C-alpha cells in the first residue's frame, strides 16, 4: 500500500488551554508543537495561529514569524495554513496567509452549523473565490468536506473548471453540525470521490482514532491534532500533539503501513518540489 501521510492540526481556532494546556498560543509554543509533531512523523502541519491571549488571528505577520520558525526547525515539512480561520472572519481575512510563499492551504467546501449558534459560512461563490486565489498562487488546496454535499460541490466546481487536479480531499467528520464519523460515513465519503483522487480523514473528538485506523486500512491518509481532539484516550488528555501523532504511527505499524516523509507526501499528492527560503 502507499505510504501514509500524517497531518497534524496543532492548534485550531476554537480549542483553548482550558480544554488542554498544551494548545499552543505563542510563537514559541506553536513552533515547538509543530516541531514535536514533525519529529513524531507528521509530514504536514495544518496551521492556525493565535495571539498570545489565545484569540485566533489570520495576521500575515504572525504567520510569517511562525512559519519562519517552523521552517528553521523542520526544514522540509509541508506547512498548510488554514483559510477557514475562525467562524465569523471575512474571506479576505481568511485568505491572508495565502499571500505568503506557501505550497498548500485548506479550502472549506460548504457551509455548516458549527456547534451551538455558530455557522461556518462557505457559500458557492466563496469557494470559487478561494479556489481562484489558490490557483493564481499555485497553492494546492486541501478540500475540507464536512459532509457529502461538500464533495458534490467540489466535483461540480471541478467539472465547471473552477477547481483543477490534483484534487486532494479531507473528510472532516464528527463536527457538531456536520456529518458524524461512523464507519459507514467514512465509506460513503471515500466511495464518493474519483478513484485517482487522494484523501485524508480528520475525525473530530471521539472519532479521531477510529477514523484514523479506517483510513490506514483503506489507503487513505490521516489528520490528528489538538484542533480536532484533545484526548489520547477516553478521559486522558494528550500531553501535546506529539502523543497524538505517535498513536497514529503505532496504528500504522499494526497494518504495516509506512509513514511518508514530506518529500514522499509531495509526490503522493502530486505537488512540486518547494523552495522554502522565501516566506513572503
Ligand atoms: N475553525 C473552523 C471554523 C480550516 O482550517 O480550514 C474552520 C477550520 C477549517 O478550522
Ligand atoms: Zn483548521
PDB file of C-alpha atoms and ligand atoms in Angstrom:
ATOM      1  CA  UNK A   1       0.000   0.000   0.000  1.00  0.00           C
ATOM      2  CA  UNK A   2       1.063   3.635  -0.481  1.00  0.00           C
ATOM      3  CA  UNK A   3       2.822   5.364   2.355  1.00  0.00           C
ATOM      4  CA  UNK A   4       0.771   7.169   4.967  1.00  0.00           C
ATOM      5  CA  UNK A   5       0.712  10.953   5.106  1.00  0.00           C
ATOM      6  CA  UNK A   6       0.126  12.232   8.617  1.00  0.00           C
ATOM      7  CA  UNK A   7      -1.112  15.783   9.008  1.00  0.00           C
ATOM      8  CA  UNK A   8      -1.044  17.380  12.415  1.00  0.00           C
ATOM      9  CA  UNK A   9      -3.542  20.141  13.169  1.00  0.00           C
ATOM     10  CA  UNK A  10      -1.613  21.563  16.085  1.00  0.00           C
ATOM     11  CA  UNK A  11      -3.812  24.365  17.390  1.00  0.00           C
ATOM     12  CA  UNK A  12      -7.060  25.202  15.544  1.00  0.00           C
ATOM     13  CA  UNK A  13      -9.096  28.274  16.406  1.00  0.00           C
ATOM     14  CA  UNK A  14     -11.651  27.018  18.905  1.00  0.00           C
ATOM     15  CA  UNK A  15      -9.911  24.770  21.418  1.00  0.00           C
ATOM     16  CA  UNK A  16      -8.242  26.562  24.348  1.00  0.00           C
ATOM     17  CA  UNK A  17      -5.681  25.960  27.051  1.00  0.00           C
ATOM     18  CA  UNK A  18      -8.627  25.468  29.413  1.00  0.00           C
ATOM     19  CA  UNK A  19      -9.508  22.397  27.359  1.00  0.00           C
ATOM     20  CA  UNK A  20      -5.913  21.209  27.124  1.00  0.00           C
ATOM     21  CA  UNK A  21      -2.942  23.236  28.401  1.00  0.00           C
ATOM     22  CA  UNK A  22      -0.787  22.021  25.506  1.00  0.00           C
ATOM     23  CA  UNK A  23      -2.781  24.023  22.928  1.00  0.00           C
ATOM     24  CA  UNK A  24      -0.148  26.462  21.598  1.00  0.00           C
ATOM     25  CA  UNK A  25      -0.786  30.209  21.591  1.00  0.00           C
ATOM     26  CA  UNK A  26       2.575  31.992  21.483  1.00  0.00           C
ATOM     27  CA  UNK A  27       5.016  31.998  18.586  1.00  0.00           C
ATOM     28  CA  UNK A  28       7.434  29.806  20.524  1.00  0.00           C
ATOM     29  CA  UNK A  29       4.769  27.336  21.665  1.00  0.00           C
ATOM     30  CA  UNK A  30       3.400  26.994  18.141  1.00  0.00           C
ATOM     31  CA  UNK A  31       6.823  26.347  16.626  1.00  0.00           C
ATOM     32  CA  UNK A  32       7.632  23.814  19.344  1.00  0.00           C
ATOM     33  CA  UNK A  33       4.340  21.917  18.845  1.00  0.00           C
ATOM     34  CA  UNK A  34       4.971  21.822  15.081  1.00  0.00           C
ATOM     35  CA  UNK A  35       8.477  20.518  15.624  1.00  0.00           C
ATOM     36  CA  UNK A  36       7.362  17.811  18.056  1.00  0.00           C
ATOM     37  CA  UNK A  37       4.637  16.657  15.665  1.00  0.00           C
ATOM     38  CA  UNK A  38       7.093  16.607  12.753  1.00  0.00           C
ATOM     39  CA  UNK A  39       9.639  14.603  14.738  1.00  0.00           C
ATOM     40  CA  UNK A  40       6.927  12.119  15.665  1.00  0.00           C
ATOM     41  CA  UNK A  41       6.022  11.545  11.992  1.00  0.00           C
ATOM     42  CA  UNK A  42       3.826  14.342  10.668  1.00  0.00           C
ATOM     43  CA  UNK A  43       4.761  15.477   7.167  1.00  0.00           C
ATOM     44  CA  UNK A  44       2.106  18.221   7.022  1.00  0.00           C
ATOM     45  CA  UNK A  45       1.428  20.829   9.685  1.00  0.00           C
ATOM     46  CA  UNK A  46      -2.065  22.297   9.423  1.00  0.00           C
ATOM     47  CA  UNK A  47      -1.550  25.733  10.851  1.00  0.00           C
ATOM     48  CA  UNK A  48      -3.806  28.198  12.637  1.00  0.00           C
ATOM     49  CA  UNK A  49      -2.091  30.957  14.568  1.00  0.00           C
ATOM     50  CA  UNK A  50      -3.165  32.708  17.738  1.00  0.00           C
ATOM     51  CA  UNK A  51      -2.403  35.909  19.551  1.00  0.00           C
ATOM     52  CA  UNK A  52      -0.630  35.446  22.878  1.00  0.00           C
ATOM     53  CA  UNK A  53      -4.019  35.594  24.650  1.00  0.00           C
ATOM     54  CA  UNK A  54      -5.232  32.642  22.574  1.00  0.00           C
ATOM     55  CA  UNK A  55      -7.557  34.561  20.273  1.00  0.00           C
ATOM     56  CA  UNK A  56      -7.365  33.353  16.654  1.00  0.00           C
ATOM     57  CA  UNK A  57      -5.818  35.634  14.058  1.00  0.00           C
ATOM     58  CA  UNK A  58      -5.051  35.473  10.331  1.00  0.00           C
ATOM     59  CA  UNK A  59      -2.344  38.128  10.667  1.00  0.00           C
ATOM     60  CA  UNK A  60       0.176  37.758   7.875  1.00  0.00           C
ATOM     61  CA  UNK A  61       2.928  38.961  10.160  1.00  0.00           C
ATOM     62  CA  UNK A  62       2.124  36.337  12.789  1.00  0.00           C
ATOM     63  CA  UNK A  63       2.067  33.573  10.133  1.00  0.00           C
ATOM     64  CA  UNK A  64       5.321  34.866   8.732  1.00  0.00           C
ATOM     65  CA  UNK A  65       7.044  34.736  12.116  1.00  0.00           C
ATOM     66  CA  UNK A  66       5.743  31.292  12.960  1.00  0.00           C
ATOM     67  CA  UNK A  67       6.397  29.800   9.526  1.00  0.00           C
ATOM     68  CA  UNK A  68       9.939  31.113   9.598  1.00  0.00           C
ATOM     69  CA  UNK A  69      10.482  29.394  12.947  1.00  0.00           C
ATOM     70  CA  UNK A  70       8.888  26.141  11.802  1.00  0.00           C
ATOM     71  CA  UNK A  71      10.963  26.046   8.628  1.00  0.00           C
ATOM     72  CA  UNK A  72      14.115  26.574  10.633  1.00  0.00           C
ATOM     73  CA  UNK A  73      13.399  23.553  12.816  1.00  0.00           C
ATOM     74  CA  UNK A  74      11.584  21.348  10.298  1.00  0.00           C
ATOM     75  CA  UNK A  75      13.222  22.364   7.024  1.00  0.00           C
ATOM     76  CA  UNK A  76      11.235  20.128   4.677  1.00  0.00           C
ATOM     77  CA  UNK A  77       7.832  19.927   6.382  1.00  0.00           C
ATOM     78  CA  UNK A  78       4.737  20.947   4.400  1.00  0.00           C
ATOM     79  CA  UNK A  79       3.074  23.894   6.098  1.00  0.00           C
ATOM     80  CA  UNK A  80      -0.631  24.074   5.376  1.00  0.00           C
ATOM     81  CA  UNK A  81      -2.147  27.295   6.728  1.00  0.00           C
ATOM     82  CA  UNK A  82      -5.872  27.457   7.274  1.00  0.00           C
ATOM     83  CA  UNK A  83      -8.126  29.594   5.141  1.00  0.00           C
ATOM     84  CA  UNK A  84     -11.017  28.606   7.372  1.00  0.00           C
ATOM     85  CA  UNK A  85      -9.684  30.757  10.173  1.00  0.00           C
ATOM     86  CA  UNK A  86     -12.356  31.144  12.821  1.00  0.00           C
ATOM     87  CA  UNK A  87     -16.135  31.406  12.482  1.00  0.00           C
ATOM     88  CA  UNK A  88     -17.143  34.973  11.532  1.00  0.00           C
ATOM     89  CA  UNK A  89     -13.948  36.067   9.747  1.00  0.00           C
ATOM     90  CA  UNK A  90     -14.478  37.504   6.263  1.00  0.00           C
ATOM     91  CA  UNK A  91     -12.982  35.837   3.228  1.00  0.00           C
ATOM     92  CA  UNK A  92     -10.118  38.241   2.566  1.00  0.00           C
ATOM     93  CA  UNK A  93      -9.013  37.980   6.174  1.00  0.00           C
ATOM     94  CA  UNK A  94      -9.172  34.210   5.939  1.00  0.00           C
ATOM     95  CA  UNK A  95      -7.054  34.280   2.775  1.00  0.00           C
ATOM     96  CA  UNK A  96      -4.239  36.379   4.294  1.00  0.00           C
ATOM     97  CA  UNK A  97      -1.734  33.524   4.767  1.00  0.00           C
ATOM     98  CA  UNK A  98      -2.044  32.640   1.057  1.00  0.00           C
ATOM     99  CA  UNK A  99      -0.230  35.912   0.318  1.00  0.00           C
ATOM    100  CA  UNK A 100       2.899  34.318   1.754  1.00  0.00           C
ATOM    101  CA  UNK A 101       5.088  31.756  -0.002  1.00  0.00           C
ATOM    102  CA  UNK A 102       3.136  28.603   0.778  1.00  0.00           C
ATOM    103  CA  UNK A 103       2.532  25.397  -1.142  1.00  0.00           C
ATOM    104  CA  UNK A 104      -0.714  24.177   0.403  1.00  0.00           C
ATOM    105  CA  UNK A 105      -3.735  25.535   2.311  1.00  0.00           C
ATOM    106  CA  UNK A 106      -7.158  24.337   3.335  1.00  0.00           C
ATOM    107  CA  UNK A 107     -10.219  25.250   1.288  1.00  0.00           C
ATOM    108  CA  UNK A 108     -13.548  24.708   3.036  1.00  0.00           C
ATOM    109  CA  UNK A 109     -16.161  23.366   0.652  1.00  0.00           C
ATOM    110  CA  UNK A 110     -19.526  24.194   2.182  1.00  0.00           C
ATOM    111  CA  UNK A 111     -21.479  25.930   4.904  1.00  0.00           C
ATOM    112  CA  UNK A 112     -22.467  24.123   8.080  1.00  0.00           C
ATOM    113  CA  UNK A 113     -23.653  24.645  11.627  1.00  0.00           C
ATOM    114  CA  UNK A 114     -20.635  24.670  13.894  1.00  0.00           C
ATOM    115  CA  UNK A 115     -21.951  23.774  17.329  1.00  0.00           C
ATOM    116  CA  UNK A 116     -24.388  25.960  19.315  1.00  0.00           C
ATOM    117  CA  UNK A 117     -25.314  29.090  17.372  1.00  0.00           C
ATOM    118  CA  UNK A 118     -22.258  29.299  15.118  1.00  0.00           C
ATOM    119  CA  UNK A 119     -22.446  28.957  11.363  1.00  0.00           C
ATOM    120  CA  UNK A 120     -19.284  28.366   9.368  1.00  0.00           C
ATOM    121  CA  UNK A 121     -20.086  30.156   6.126  1.00  0.00           C
ATOM    122  CA  UNK A 122     -18.645  28.942   2.832  1.00  0.00           C
ATOM    123  CA  UNK A 123     -21.045  29.831   0.026  1.00  0.00           C
ATOM    124  CA  UNK A 124     -20.546  28.576  -3.512  1.00  0.00           C
ATOM    125  CA  UNK A 125     -19.163  31.994  -4.506  1.00  0.00           C
ATOM    126  CA  UNK A 126     -16.797  31.956  -1.522  1.00  0.00           C
ATOM    127  CA  UNK A 127     -15.489  28.565  -2.587  1.00  0.00           C
ATOM    128  CA  UNK A 128     -14.934  29.748  -6.163  1.00  0.00           C
ATOM    129  CA  UNK A 129     -13.173  32.865  -4.833  1.00  0.00           C
ATOM    130  CA  UNK A 130     -10.859  30.844  -2.579  1.00  0.00           C
ATOM    131  CA  UNK A 131     -10.158  28.332  -5.370  1.00  0.00           C
ATOM    132  CA  UNK A 132      -9.285  31.135  -7.813  1.00  0.00           C
ATOM    133  CA  UNK A 133      -6.868  32.799  -5.379  1.00  0.00           C
ATOM    134  CA  UNK A 134      -5.147  29.483  -4.689  1.00  0.00           C
ATOM    135  CA  UNK A 135      -4.939  28.649  -8.393  1.00  0.00           C
ATOM    136  CA  UNK A 136      -3.306  32.037  -9.134  1.00  0.00           C
ATOM    137  CA  UNK A 137      -0.809  31.489  -6.346  1.00  0.00           C
ATOM    138  CA  UNK A 138      -0.052  27.828  -7.236  1.00  0.00           C
ATOM    139  CA  UNK A 139      -1.219  26.613  -3.843  1.00  0.00           C
ATOM    140  CA  UNK A 140      -2.609  23.098  -3.553  1.00  0.00           C
ATOM    141  CA  UNK A 141      -5.963  23.254  -1.765  1.00  0.00           C
ATOM    142  CA  UNK A 142      -6.825  20.570   0.729  1.00  0.00           C
ATOM    143  CA  UNK A 143     -10.561  20.296   0.155  1.00  0.00           C
ATOM    144  CA  UNK A 144     -12.254  20.209   3.554  1.00  0.00           C
ATOM    145  CA  UNK A 145     -15.546  18.339   3.297  1.00  0.00           C
ATOM    146  CA  UNK A 146     -17.649  18.169   6.438  1.00  0.00           C
ATOM    147  CA  UNK A 147     -20.401  16.201   4.738  1.00  0.00           C
ATOM    148  CA  UNK A 148     -21.206  14.537   1.411  1.00  0.00           C
ATOM    149  CA  UNK A 149     -22.803  17.660  -0.125  1.00  0.00           C
ATOM    150  CA  UNK A 150     -19.404  19.318   0.087  1.00  0.00           C
ATOM    151  CA  UNK A 151     -17.855  16.549  -2.006  1.00  0.00           C
ATOM    152  CA  UNK A 152     -20.608  17.066  -4.581  1.00  0.00           C
ATOM    153  CA  UNK A 153     -19.829  20.787  -4.598  1.00  0.00           C
ATOM    154  CA  UNK A 154     -16.148  20.084  -5.342  1.00  0.00           C
ATOM    155  CA  UNK A 155     -16.969  17.677  -8.145  1.00  0.00           C
ATOM    156  CA  UNK A 156     -19.406  20.161  -9.698  1.00  0.00           C
ATOM    157  CA  UNK A 157     -16.924  23.054  -9.476  1.00  0.00           C
ATOM    158  CA  UNK A 158     -14.215  20.833 -10.906  1.00  0.00           C
ATOM    159  CA  UNK A 159     -16.409  19.990 -13.880  1.00  0.00           C
ATOM    160  CA  UNK A 160     -17.003  23.699 -14.470  1.00  0.00           C
ATOM    161  CA  UNK A 161     -13.244  24.409 -14.338  1.00  0.00           C
ATOM    162  CA  UNK A 162     -13.149  26.300 -11.030  1.00  0.00           C
ATOM    163  CA  UNK A 163     -11.037  23.590  -9.447  1.00  0.00           C
ATOM    164  CA  UNK A 164      -8.120  21.825 -11.047  1.00  0.00           C
ATOM    165  CA  UNK A 165      -6.471  18.466 -10.466  1.00  0.00           C
ATOM    166  CA  UNK A 166      -4.906  17.122  -8.357  1.00  0.00           C
ATOM    167  CA  UNK A 167      -7.926  17.027  -6.063  1.00  0.00           C
ATOM    168  CA  UNK A 168      -6.959  16.191  -2.505  1.00  0.00           C
ATOM    169  CA  UNK A 169      -9.869  15.828  -0.101  1.00  0.00           C
ATOM    170  CA  UNK A 170     -10.033  15.996   3.657  1.00  0.00           C
ATOM    171  CA  UNK A 171     -13.092  14.395   5.221  1.00  0.00           C
ATOM    172  CA  UNK A 172     -13.631  16.220   8.486  1.00  0.00           C
ATOM    173  CA  UNK A 173     -16.146  14.056  10.293  1.00  0.00           C
ATOM    174  CA  UNK A 174     -17.734  14.452  13.687  1.00  0.00           C
ATOM    175  CA  UNK A 175     -18.223  18.233  13.874  1.00  0.00           C
ATOM    176  CA  UNK A 176     -21.359  19.112  15.801  1.00  0.00           C
ATOM    177  CA  UNK A 177     -23.413  20.299  12.825  1.00  0.00           C
ATOM    178  CA  UNK A 178     -21.695  18.217  10.142  1.00  0.00           C
ATOM    179  CA  UNK A 179     -21.627  14.522   9.322  1.00  0.00           C
ATOM    180  CA  UNK A 180     -20.711  12.029  12.039  1.00  0.00           C
ATOM    181  CA  UNK A 181     -17.701   9.750  11.843  1.00  0.00           C
ATOM    182  CA  UNK A 182     -19.104   6.257  11.966  1.00  0.00           C
ATOM    183  CA  UNK A 183     -17.569   3.617   9.708  1.00  0.00           C
ATOM    184  CA  UNK A 184     -20.396   3.898   7.180  1.00  0.00           C
ATOM    185  CA  UNK A 185     -19.837   7.681   6.955  1.00  0.00           C
ATOM    186  CA  UNK A 186     -16.189   7.061   6.130  1.00  0.00           C
ATOM    187  CA  UNK A 187     -17.024   4.578   3.370  1.00  0.00           C
ATOM    188  CA  UNK A 188     -19.729   6.833   1.945  1.00  0.00           C
ATOM    189  CA  UNK A 189     -17.252   9.708   1.675  1.00  0.00           C
ATOM    190  CA  UNK A 190     -14.311   7.775   0.234  1.00  0.00           C
ATOM    191  CA  UNK A 191     -16.525   5.997  -2.290  1.00  0.00           C
ATOM    192  CA  UNK A 192     -17.915   9.360  -3.431  1.00  0.00           C
ATOM    193  CA  UNK A 193     -14.654  10.703  -4.851  1.00  0.00           C
ATOM    194  CA  UNK A 194     -12.957   9.613  -8.099  1.00  0.00           C
ATOM    195  CA  UNK A 195     -10.626   6.650  -7.571  1.00  0.00           C
ATOM    196  CA  UNK A 196      -7.459   8.508  -8.563  1.00  0.00           C
ATOM    197  CA  UNK A 197      -8.010  11.330  -6.042  1.00  0.00           C
ATOM    198  CA  UNK A 198      -6.321  11.324  -2.646  1.00  0.00           C
ATOM    199  CA  UNK A 199      -7.994  11.839   0.703  1.00  0.00           C
ATOM    200  CA  UNK A 200      -7.190  12.306   4.337  1.00  0.00           C
ATOM    201  CA  UNK A 201      -9.552  11.831   7.253  1.00  0.00           C
ATOM    202  CA  UNK A 202      -9.847  14.098  10.291  1.00  0.00           C
ATOM    203  CA  UNK A 203     -12.010  12.578  12.996  1.00  0.00           C
ATOM    204  CA  UNK A 204     -13.300  15.108  15.487  1.00  0.00           C
ATOM    205  CA  UNK A 205     -13.348  14.212  19.175  1.00  0.00           C
ATOM    206  CA  UNK A 206     -14.053  10.567  19.865  1.00  0.00           C
ATOM    207  CA  UNK A 207     -13.866   9.768  16.145  1.00  0.00           C
ATOM    208  CA  UNK A 208     -10.191  10.672  15.810  1.00  0.00           C
ATOM    209  CA  UNK A 209      -8.562   7.288  16.169  1.00  0.00           C
ATOM    210  CA  UNK A 210     -11.351   5.048  14.878  1.00  0.00           C
ATOM    211  CA  UNK A 211     -11.314   7.018  11.628  1.00  0.00           C
ATOM    212  CA  UNK A 212      -7.513   7.109  11.568  1.00  0.00           C
ATOM    213  CA  UNK A 213      -7.486   3.328  11.743  1.00  0.00           C
ATOM    214  CA  UNK A 214     -10.006   3.033   8.901  1.00  0.00           C
ATOM    215  CA  UNK A 215      -8.020   5.446   6.727  1.00  0.00           C
ATOM    216  CA  UNK A 216      -4.852   3.468   7.399  1.00  0.00           C
ATOM    217  CA  UNK A 217      -6.572   0.198   6.436  1.00  0.00           C
ATOM    218  CA  UNK A 218      -8.176   1.566   3.268  1.00  0.00           C
ATOM    219  CA  UNK A 219      -5.259   3.508   1.808  1.00  0.00           C
ATOM    220  CA  UNK A 220      -6.299   6.995   2.874  1.00  0.00           C
ATOM    221  CA  UNK A 221      -4.281   9.475   4.875  1.00  0.00           C
ATOM    222  CA  UNK A 222      -4.769  10.763   8.404  1.00  0.00           C
ATOM    223  CA  UNK A 223      -5.049  14.053  10.224  1.00  0.00           C
ATOM    224  CA  UNK A 224      -4.854  14.268  14.006  1.00  0.00           C
ATOM    225  CA  UNK A 225      -4.056  17.073  16.424  1.00  0.00           C
ATOM    226  CA  UNK A 226      -5.341  19.169  19.283  1.00  0.00           C
ATOM    227  CA  UNK A 227      -7.518  21.177  16.871  1.00  0.00           C
ATOM    228  CA  UNK A 228      -9.624  18.064  16.370  1.00  0.00           C
ATOM    229  CA  UNK A 229      -9.272  16.112  19.597  1.00  0.00           C
ATOM    230  CA  UNK A 230      -7.629  16.748  22.953  1.00  0.00           C
ATOM    231  CA  UNK A 231      -7.619  13.199  24.341  1.00  0.00           C
ATOM    232  CA  UNK A 232      -5.105  10.423  23.880  1.00  0.00           C
ATOM    233  CA  UNK A 233      -7.755   8.012  25.067  1.00  0.00           C
ATOM    234  CA  UNK A 234     -11.068   8.329  26.847  1.00  0.00           C
ATOM    235  CA  UNK A 235     -10.565  10.584  29.901  1.00  0.00           C
ATOM    236  CA  UNK A 236      -6.829  11.041  29.348  1.00  0.00           C
ATOM    237  CA  UNK A 237      -5.695  14.383  27.948  1.00  0.00           C
ATOM    238  CA  UNK A 238      -2.913  14.252  25.365  1.00  0.00           C
ATOM    239  CA  UNK A 239       0.312  15.835  26.535  1.00  0.00           C
ATOM    240  CA  UNK A 240       0.801  17.666  23.286  1.00  0.00           C
ATOM    241  CA  UNK A 241       0.323  16.929  19.608  1.00  0.00           C
ATOM    242  CA  UNK A 242       3.288  14.588  19.599  1.00  0.00           C
ATOM    243  CA  UNK A 243       1.381  11.909  21.510  1.00  0.00           C
ATOM    244  CA  UNK A 244      -1.491  12.015  19.014  1.00  0.00           C
ATOM    245  CA  UNK A 245       0.890  11.614  16.073  1.00  0.00           C
ATOM    246  CA  UNK A 246       2.752   8.815  17.837  1.00  0.00           C
ATOM    247  CA  UNK A 247      -0.503   6.953  18.318  1.00  0.00           C
ATOM    248  CA  UNK A 248      -1.176   7.102  14.570  1.00  0.00           C
ATOM    249  CA  UNK A 249       2.357   5.893  13.852  1.00  0.00           C
ATOM    250  CA  UNK A 250       1.803   2.879  16.078  1.00  0.00           C
ATOM    251  CA  UNK A 251      -1.558   2.158  14.411  1.00  0.00           C
ATOM    252  CA  UNK A 252       0.158   2.344  11.022  1.00  0.00           C
ATOM    253  CA  UNK A 253       2.750  -0.176  12.212  1.00  0.00           C
ATOM    254  CA  UNK A 254      -0.026  -2.579  13.144  1.00  0.00           C
ATOM    255  CA  UNK A 255      -1.196  -2.513   9.496  1.00  0.00           C
ATOM    256  CA  UNK A 256       2.328  -2.427   8.013  1.00  0.00           C
ATOM    257  CA  UNK A 257       1.794   0.981   6.528  1.00  0.00           C
ATOM    258  CA  UNK A 258       4.956   3.010   6.265  1.00  0.00           C
ATOM    259  CA  UNK A 259       4.978   6.710   7.095  1.00  0.00           C
ATOM    260  CA  UNK A 260       5.616   9.204   4.291  1.00  0.00           C
ATOM    261  CA  UNK A 261       8.345  11.793   4.631  1.00  0.00           C
ATOM    262  CA  UNK A 262       7.416  15.315   3.490  1.00  0.00           C
ATOM    263  CA  UNK A 263       9.171  14.638   0.159  1.00  0.00           C
ATOM    264  CA  UNK A 264       7.146  11.451  -0.312  1.00  0.00           C
ATOM    265  CA  UNK A 265       3.975  13.262   0.739  1.00  0.00           C
ATOM    266  CA  UNK A 266       4.572  15.832  -2.018  1.00  0.00           C
ATOM    267  CA  UNK A 267       4.969  13.023  -4.555  1.00  0.00           C
ATOM    268  CA  UNK A 268       1.809  11.249  -3.396  1.00  0.00           C
ATOM    269  CA  UNK A 269      -0.193  14.488  -3.597  1.00  0.00           C
ATOM    270  CA  UNK A 270       1.240  15.492  -6.979  1.00  0.00           C
ATOM    271  CA  UNK A 271       2.949  18.582  -5.593  1.00  0.00           C
ATOM    272  CA  UNK A 272       6.103  20.165  -6.930  1.00  0.00           C
ATOM    273  CA  UNK A 273       9.391  20.471  -5.096  1.00  0.00           C
ATOM    274  CA  UNK A 274       9.182  23.558  -2.935  1.00  0.00           C
ATOM    275  CA  UNK A 275      11.619  26.348  -2.226  1.00  0.00           C
ATOM    276  CA  UNK A 276      11.172  27.201   1.430  1.00  0.00           C
ATOM    277  CA  UNK A 277      13.636  30.017   1.550  1.00  0.00           C
ATOM    278  CA  UNK A 278      11.325  32.943   0.996  1.00  0.00           C
ATOM    279  CA  UNK A 279       8.465  33.386   3.384  1.00  0.00           C
ATOM    280  CA  UNK A 280       6.895  36.379   1.633  1.00  0.00           C
TER     281      UNK A 280
HETATM  282  N1  LIG B   1     -12.037  26.955  12.631  1.00  0.00           N
HETATM  283  C1  LIG B   1     -13.073  26.438  11.800  1.00  0.00           C
HETATM  284  C2  LIG B   1     -14.221  27.386  11.763  1.00  0.00           C
HETATM  285  C3  LIG B   1      -9.921  25.042   8.264  1.00  0.00           C
HETATM  286  O1  LIG B   1      -8.920  25.104   8.958  1.00  0.00           O
HETATM  287  O2  LIG B   1      -9.901  25.207   7.039  1.00  0.00           O
HETATM  288  C4  LIG B   1     -12.628  26.168  10.415  1.00  0.00           C
HETATM  289  C5  LIG B   1     -11.448  25.326  10.237  1.00  0.00           C
HETATM  290  C6  LIG B   1     -11.273  24.767   8.880  1.00  0.00           C
HETATM  291  O3  LIG B   1     -10.658  25.093  11.118  1.00  0.00           O
HETATM  292 ZN1  LIG B   2      -8.289  24.110  10.780  1.00  0.00          ZN
END
